[in-house]
CSV table of C-alpha atoms and ligand atoms in Angstrom, one decimal:
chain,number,residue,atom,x,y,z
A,1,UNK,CA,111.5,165.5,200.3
A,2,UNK,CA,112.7,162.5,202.3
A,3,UNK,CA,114.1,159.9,199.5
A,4,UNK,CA,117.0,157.9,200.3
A,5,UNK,CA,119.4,157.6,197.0
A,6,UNK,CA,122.6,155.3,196.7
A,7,UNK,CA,124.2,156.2,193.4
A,8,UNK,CA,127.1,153.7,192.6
A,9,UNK,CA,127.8,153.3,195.9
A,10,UNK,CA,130.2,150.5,197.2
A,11,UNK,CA,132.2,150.0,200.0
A,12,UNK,CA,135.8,148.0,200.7
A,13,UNK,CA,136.4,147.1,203.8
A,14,UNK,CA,140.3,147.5,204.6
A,15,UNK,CA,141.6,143.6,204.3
A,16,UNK,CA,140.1,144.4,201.1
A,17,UNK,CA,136.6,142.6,201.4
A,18,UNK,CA,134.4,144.6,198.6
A,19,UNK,CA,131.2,144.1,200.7
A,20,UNK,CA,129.3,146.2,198.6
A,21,UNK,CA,129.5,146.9,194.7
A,22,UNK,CA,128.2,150.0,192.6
A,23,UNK,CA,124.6,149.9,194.4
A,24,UNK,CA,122.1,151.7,192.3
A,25,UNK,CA,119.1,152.2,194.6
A,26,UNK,CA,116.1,155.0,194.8
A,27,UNK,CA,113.6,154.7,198.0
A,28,UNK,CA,110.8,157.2,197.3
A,29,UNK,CA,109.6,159.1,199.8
A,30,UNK,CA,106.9,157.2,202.1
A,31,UNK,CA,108.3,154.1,200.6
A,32,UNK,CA,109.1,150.9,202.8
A,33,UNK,CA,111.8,149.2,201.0
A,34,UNK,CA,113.6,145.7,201.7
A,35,UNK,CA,116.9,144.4,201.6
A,36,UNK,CA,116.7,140.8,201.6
A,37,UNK,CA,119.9,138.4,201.2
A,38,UNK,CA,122.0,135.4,202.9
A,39,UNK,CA,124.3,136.4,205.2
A,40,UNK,CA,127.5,138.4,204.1
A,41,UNK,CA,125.7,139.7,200.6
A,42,UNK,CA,126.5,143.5,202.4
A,43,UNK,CA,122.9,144.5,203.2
A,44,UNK,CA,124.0,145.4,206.8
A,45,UNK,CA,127.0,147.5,205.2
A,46,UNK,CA,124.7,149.2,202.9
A,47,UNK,CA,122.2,150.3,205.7
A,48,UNK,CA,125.7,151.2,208.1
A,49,UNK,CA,126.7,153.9,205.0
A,50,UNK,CA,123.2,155.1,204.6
A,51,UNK,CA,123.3,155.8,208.9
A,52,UNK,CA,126.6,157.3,208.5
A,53,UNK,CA,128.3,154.2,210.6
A,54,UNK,CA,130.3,153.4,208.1
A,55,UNK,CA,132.6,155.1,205.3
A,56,UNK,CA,131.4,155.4,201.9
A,57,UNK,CA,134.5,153.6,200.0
A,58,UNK,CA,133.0,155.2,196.4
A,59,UNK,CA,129.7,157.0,194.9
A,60,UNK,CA,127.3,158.6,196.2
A,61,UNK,CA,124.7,158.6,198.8
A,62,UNK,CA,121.7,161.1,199.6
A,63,UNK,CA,119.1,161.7,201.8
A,64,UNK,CA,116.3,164.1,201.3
A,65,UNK,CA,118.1,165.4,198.3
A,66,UNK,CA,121.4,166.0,200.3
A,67,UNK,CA,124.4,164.2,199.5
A,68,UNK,CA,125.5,162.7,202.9
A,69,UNK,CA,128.8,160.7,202.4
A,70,UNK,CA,130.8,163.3,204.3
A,71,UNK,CA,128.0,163.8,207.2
A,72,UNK,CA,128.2,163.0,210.9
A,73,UNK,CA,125.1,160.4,211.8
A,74,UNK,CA,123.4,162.4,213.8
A,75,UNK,CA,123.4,165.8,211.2
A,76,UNK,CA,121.9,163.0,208.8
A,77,UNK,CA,117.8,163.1,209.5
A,78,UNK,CA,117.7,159.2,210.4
A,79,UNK,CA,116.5,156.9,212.9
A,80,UNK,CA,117.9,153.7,213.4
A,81,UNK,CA,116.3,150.5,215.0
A,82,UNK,CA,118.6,147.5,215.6
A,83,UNK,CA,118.0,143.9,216.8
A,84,UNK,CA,119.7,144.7,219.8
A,85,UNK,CA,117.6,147.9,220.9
A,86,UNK,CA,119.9,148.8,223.7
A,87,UNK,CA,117.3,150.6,226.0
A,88,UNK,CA,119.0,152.4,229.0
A,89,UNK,CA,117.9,150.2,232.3
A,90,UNK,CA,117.8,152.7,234.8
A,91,UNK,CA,116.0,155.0,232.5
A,92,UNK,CA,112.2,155.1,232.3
A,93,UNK,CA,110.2,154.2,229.3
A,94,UNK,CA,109.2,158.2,229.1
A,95,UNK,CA,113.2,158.7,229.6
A,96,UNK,CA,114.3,156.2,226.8
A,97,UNK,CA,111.9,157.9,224.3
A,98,UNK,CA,112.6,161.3,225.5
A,99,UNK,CA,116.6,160.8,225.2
A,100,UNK,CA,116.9,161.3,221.5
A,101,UNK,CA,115.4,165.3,222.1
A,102,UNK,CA,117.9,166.0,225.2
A,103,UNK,CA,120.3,168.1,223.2
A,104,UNK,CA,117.6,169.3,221.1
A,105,UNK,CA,116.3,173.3,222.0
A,106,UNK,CA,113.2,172.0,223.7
A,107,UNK,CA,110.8,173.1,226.4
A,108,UNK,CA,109.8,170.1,228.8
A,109,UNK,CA,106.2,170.6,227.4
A,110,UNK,CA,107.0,170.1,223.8
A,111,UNK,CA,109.4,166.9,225.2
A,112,UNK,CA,106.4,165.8,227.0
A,113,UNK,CA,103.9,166.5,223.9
A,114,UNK,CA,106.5,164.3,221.6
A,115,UNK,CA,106.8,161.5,224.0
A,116,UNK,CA,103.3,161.2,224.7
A,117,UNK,CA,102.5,161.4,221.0
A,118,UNK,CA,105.0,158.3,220.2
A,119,UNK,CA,103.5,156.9,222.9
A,120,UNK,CA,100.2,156.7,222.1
A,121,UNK,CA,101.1,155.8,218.4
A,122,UNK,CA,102.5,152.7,220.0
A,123,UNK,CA,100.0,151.5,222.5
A,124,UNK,CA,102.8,152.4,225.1
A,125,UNK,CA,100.8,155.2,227.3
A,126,UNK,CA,100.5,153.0,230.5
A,127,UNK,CA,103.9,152.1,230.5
A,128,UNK,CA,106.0,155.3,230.7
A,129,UNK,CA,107.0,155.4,234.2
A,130,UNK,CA,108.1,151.8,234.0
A,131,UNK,CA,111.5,150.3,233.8
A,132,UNK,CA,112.5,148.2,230.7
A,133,UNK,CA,113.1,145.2,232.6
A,134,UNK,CA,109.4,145.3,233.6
A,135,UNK,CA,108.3,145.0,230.1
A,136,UNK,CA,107.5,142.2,227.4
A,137,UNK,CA,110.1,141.9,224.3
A,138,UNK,CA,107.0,143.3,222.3
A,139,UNK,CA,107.0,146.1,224.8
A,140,UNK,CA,110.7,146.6,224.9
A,141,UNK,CA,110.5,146.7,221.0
A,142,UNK,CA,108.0,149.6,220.5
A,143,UNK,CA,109.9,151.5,223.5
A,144,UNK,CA,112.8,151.5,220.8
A,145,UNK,CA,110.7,152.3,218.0
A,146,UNK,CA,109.6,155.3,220.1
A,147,UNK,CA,112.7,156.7,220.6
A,148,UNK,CA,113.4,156.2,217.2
A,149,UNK,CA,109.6,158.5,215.8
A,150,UNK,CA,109.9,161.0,218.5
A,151,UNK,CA,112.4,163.0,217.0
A,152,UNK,CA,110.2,163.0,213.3
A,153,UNK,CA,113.3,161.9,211.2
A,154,UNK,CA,113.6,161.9,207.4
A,155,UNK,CA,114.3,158.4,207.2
A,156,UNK,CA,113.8,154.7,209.5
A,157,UNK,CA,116.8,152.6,209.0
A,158,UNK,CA,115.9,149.0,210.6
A,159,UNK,CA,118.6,146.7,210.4
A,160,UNK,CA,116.8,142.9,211.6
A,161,UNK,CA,114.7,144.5,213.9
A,162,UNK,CA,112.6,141.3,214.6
A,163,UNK,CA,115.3,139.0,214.6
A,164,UNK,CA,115.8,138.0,218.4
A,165,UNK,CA,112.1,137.8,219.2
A,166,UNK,CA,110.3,134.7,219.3
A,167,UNK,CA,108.2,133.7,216.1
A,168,UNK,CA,105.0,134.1,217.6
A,169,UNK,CA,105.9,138.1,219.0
A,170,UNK,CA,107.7,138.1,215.4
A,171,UNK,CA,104.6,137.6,213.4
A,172,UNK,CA,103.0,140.4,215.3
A,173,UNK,CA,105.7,143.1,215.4
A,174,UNK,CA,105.9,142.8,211.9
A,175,UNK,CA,102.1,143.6,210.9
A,176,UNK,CA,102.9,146.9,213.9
A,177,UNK,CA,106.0,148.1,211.8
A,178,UNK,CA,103.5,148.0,208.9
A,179,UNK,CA,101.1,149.7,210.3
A,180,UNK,CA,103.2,152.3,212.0
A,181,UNK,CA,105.3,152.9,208.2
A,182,UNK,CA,101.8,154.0,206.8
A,183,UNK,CA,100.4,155.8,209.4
A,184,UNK,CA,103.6,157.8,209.7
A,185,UNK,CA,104.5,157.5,205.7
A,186,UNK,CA,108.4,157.8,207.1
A,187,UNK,CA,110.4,156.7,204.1
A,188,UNK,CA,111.8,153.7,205.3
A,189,UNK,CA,115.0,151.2,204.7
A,190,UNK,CA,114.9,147.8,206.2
A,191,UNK,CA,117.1,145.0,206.2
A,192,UNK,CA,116.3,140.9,206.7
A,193,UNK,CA,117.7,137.8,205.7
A,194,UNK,CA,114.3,136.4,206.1
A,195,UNK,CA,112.0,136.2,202.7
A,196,UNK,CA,109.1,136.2,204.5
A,197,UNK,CA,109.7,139.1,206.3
A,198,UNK,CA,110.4,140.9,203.5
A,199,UNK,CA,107.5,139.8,201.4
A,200,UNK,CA,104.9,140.6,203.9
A,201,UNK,CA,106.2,144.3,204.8
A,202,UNK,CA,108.2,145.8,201.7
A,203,UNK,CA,106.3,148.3,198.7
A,204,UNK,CA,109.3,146.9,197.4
A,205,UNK,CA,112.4,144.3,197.6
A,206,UNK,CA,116.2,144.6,196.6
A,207,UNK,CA,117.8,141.2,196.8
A,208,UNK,CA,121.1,141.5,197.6
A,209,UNK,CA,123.8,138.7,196.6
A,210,UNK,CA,128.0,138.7,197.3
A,211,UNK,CA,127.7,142.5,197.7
A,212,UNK,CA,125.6,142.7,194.0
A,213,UNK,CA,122.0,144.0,194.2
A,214,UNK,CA,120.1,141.1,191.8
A,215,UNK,CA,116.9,142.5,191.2
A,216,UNK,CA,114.3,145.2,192.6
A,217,UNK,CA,110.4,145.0,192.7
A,218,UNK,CA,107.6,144.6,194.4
A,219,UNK,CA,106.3,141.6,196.2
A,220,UNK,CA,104.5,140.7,193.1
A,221,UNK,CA,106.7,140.9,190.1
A,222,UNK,CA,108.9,139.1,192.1
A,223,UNK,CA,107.0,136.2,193.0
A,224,UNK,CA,105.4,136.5,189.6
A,225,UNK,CA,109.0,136.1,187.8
A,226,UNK,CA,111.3,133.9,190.7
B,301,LIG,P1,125.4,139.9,210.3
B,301,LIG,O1,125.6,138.7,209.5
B,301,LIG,O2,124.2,139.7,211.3
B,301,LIG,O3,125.3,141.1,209.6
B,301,LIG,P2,128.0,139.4,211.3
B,301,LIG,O4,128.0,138.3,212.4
B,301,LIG,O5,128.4,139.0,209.9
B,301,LIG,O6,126.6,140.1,211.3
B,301,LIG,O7,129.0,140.6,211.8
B,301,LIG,C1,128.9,141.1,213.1
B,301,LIG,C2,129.9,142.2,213.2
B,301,LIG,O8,131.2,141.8,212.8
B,301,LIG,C3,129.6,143.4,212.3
B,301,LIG,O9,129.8,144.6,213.0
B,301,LIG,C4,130.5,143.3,211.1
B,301,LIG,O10,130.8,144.6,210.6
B,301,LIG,C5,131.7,142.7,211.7
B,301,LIG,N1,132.3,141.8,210.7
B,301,LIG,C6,131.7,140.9,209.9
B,301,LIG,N2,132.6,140.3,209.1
B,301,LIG,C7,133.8,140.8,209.4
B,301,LIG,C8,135.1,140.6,208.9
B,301,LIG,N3,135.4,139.7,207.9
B,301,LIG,N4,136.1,141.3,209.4
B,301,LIG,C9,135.9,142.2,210.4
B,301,LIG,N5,134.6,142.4,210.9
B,301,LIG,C10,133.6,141.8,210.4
B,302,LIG,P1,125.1,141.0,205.8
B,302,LIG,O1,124.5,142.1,206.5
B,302,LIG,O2,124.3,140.7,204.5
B,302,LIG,O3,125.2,139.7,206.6
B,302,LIG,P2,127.5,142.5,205.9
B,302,LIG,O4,127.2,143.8,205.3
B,302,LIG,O5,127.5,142.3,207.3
B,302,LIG,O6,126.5,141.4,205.2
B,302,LIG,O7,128.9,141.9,205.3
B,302,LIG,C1,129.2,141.9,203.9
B,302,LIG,C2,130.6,141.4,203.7
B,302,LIG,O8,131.5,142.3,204.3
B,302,LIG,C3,130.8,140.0,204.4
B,302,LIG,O9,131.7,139.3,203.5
B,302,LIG,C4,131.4,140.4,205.7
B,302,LIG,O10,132.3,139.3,206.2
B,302,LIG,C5,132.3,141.6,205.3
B,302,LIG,N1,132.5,142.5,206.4
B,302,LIG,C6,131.5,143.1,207.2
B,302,LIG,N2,132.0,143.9,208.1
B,302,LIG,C7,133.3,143.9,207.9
B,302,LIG,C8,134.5,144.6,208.5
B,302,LIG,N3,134.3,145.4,209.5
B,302,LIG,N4,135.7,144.3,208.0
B,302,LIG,C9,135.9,143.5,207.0
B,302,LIG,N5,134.9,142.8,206.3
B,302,LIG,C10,133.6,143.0,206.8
């Protein structure tokens, strides 16, 4: 079981900035849900408690069942892809995916077996002795998307994933994160201010606003009832 739970979760920040406010919200297992909002609504903060980057302030928050507001991030069974996907330069694209399973208990065949799996779910196989500057931003993208399936987490946290790449490369990735959600049926959380985005990729959407979760649904009932 690999849902993600918040149950009355909120967080204060410590000038006193209630970011976000009693969120109620269940992603299934295998589900690919959306935070969509305007700047500042507290989707980032919500997906920061979830990754264990940031203190839960009050509730409670689980993750495969277990309740992880008092868990280091990396005892927490998540990946986590950012907008800025901080891929080591002097590392290799095998080394970059591979670096998530150094302190892992495993043989240099299994590491090799992992990283050549993510590797070939990605289209990526020609490129793992390359360096990250000699790669296109699509490139450089699934590299960090790599690193983030090779170690089979519980749960994807994507926090604006797409949001430095041009619109063209944008279009694209999104229709790959799509694909790559199903094929892997990783329960996933992802977070855009952009409505399209969310509309073309989520099962299902929670629009956040001023820290307040509005209204959940799919693509259709929300369209269907604006
Ligand atoms: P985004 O809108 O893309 O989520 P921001 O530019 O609002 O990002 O925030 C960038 C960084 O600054 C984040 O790490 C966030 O936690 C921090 N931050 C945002 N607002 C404040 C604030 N009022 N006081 C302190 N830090 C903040
Ligand atoms: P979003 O991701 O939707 O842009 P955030 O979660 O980054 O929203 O921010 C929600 C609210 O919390 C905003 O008002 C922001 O300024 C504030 N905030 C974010 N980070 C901090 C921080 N470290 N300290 C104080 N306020 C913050």
């Amino acid at each position: 079981m690999s849902s993600v739970v918040y149950n009355q979760v909120s967080k204060f920040y410590a000038d006193g900035t209630k970011a976000v406010d009693a969120l109620d919200l269940q992603i299934a297992e295998g589900e690919f849900m959306v935070i969509v909002g305007p700047s500042g609504c507290g989707k980032t903060t919500a997906l920061r408690m979830a990754a264990g980057l940031e203190d839960i302030s009050s509730g409670e928050l689980s993750i495969g069942g277990k309740v992880v507001n008092a868990l280091e991030p990396r005892d927490r069974d998540i990946a986590m892809v950012f907008q800025n996907y901080a891929l080591y330069p002097h590392m290799s694209v095998f080394e970059n995916i591979a670096f998530p399973l150094e302190n892992q208990k495993l043989s240099r065949e299994e590491i090799r077996k992992r990283v050549e799996g993510a590797a070939a779910i990605l289209g990526l196989e020609e490129h793992l002795g390359r360096r990250p500057k000699n790669l296109s931003g699509g490139q450089r993208q699934r590299v960090a998307m790599g690193r983030a399936i090779v170690r089979r987490p519980k749960a994807f946290l994507m926090d604006e994933p797409l949001s430095n790449l041009d619109a063209k490369l944008r279009v694209q990735m999104r229709a790959e994160i799509t694909r790559l959600q199903r094929q892997l049926g990783v329960t996933t959380l992802y977070v855009t201010h952009d409505q399209v985005e969310a509309m073309t990729m989520g099962h299902r959407i929670a629009v956040m606003r001023k820290g307040v979760l509005q209204q959940v649904g799919t693509p259709l009932e929300l369209y269907e009832r604006p």
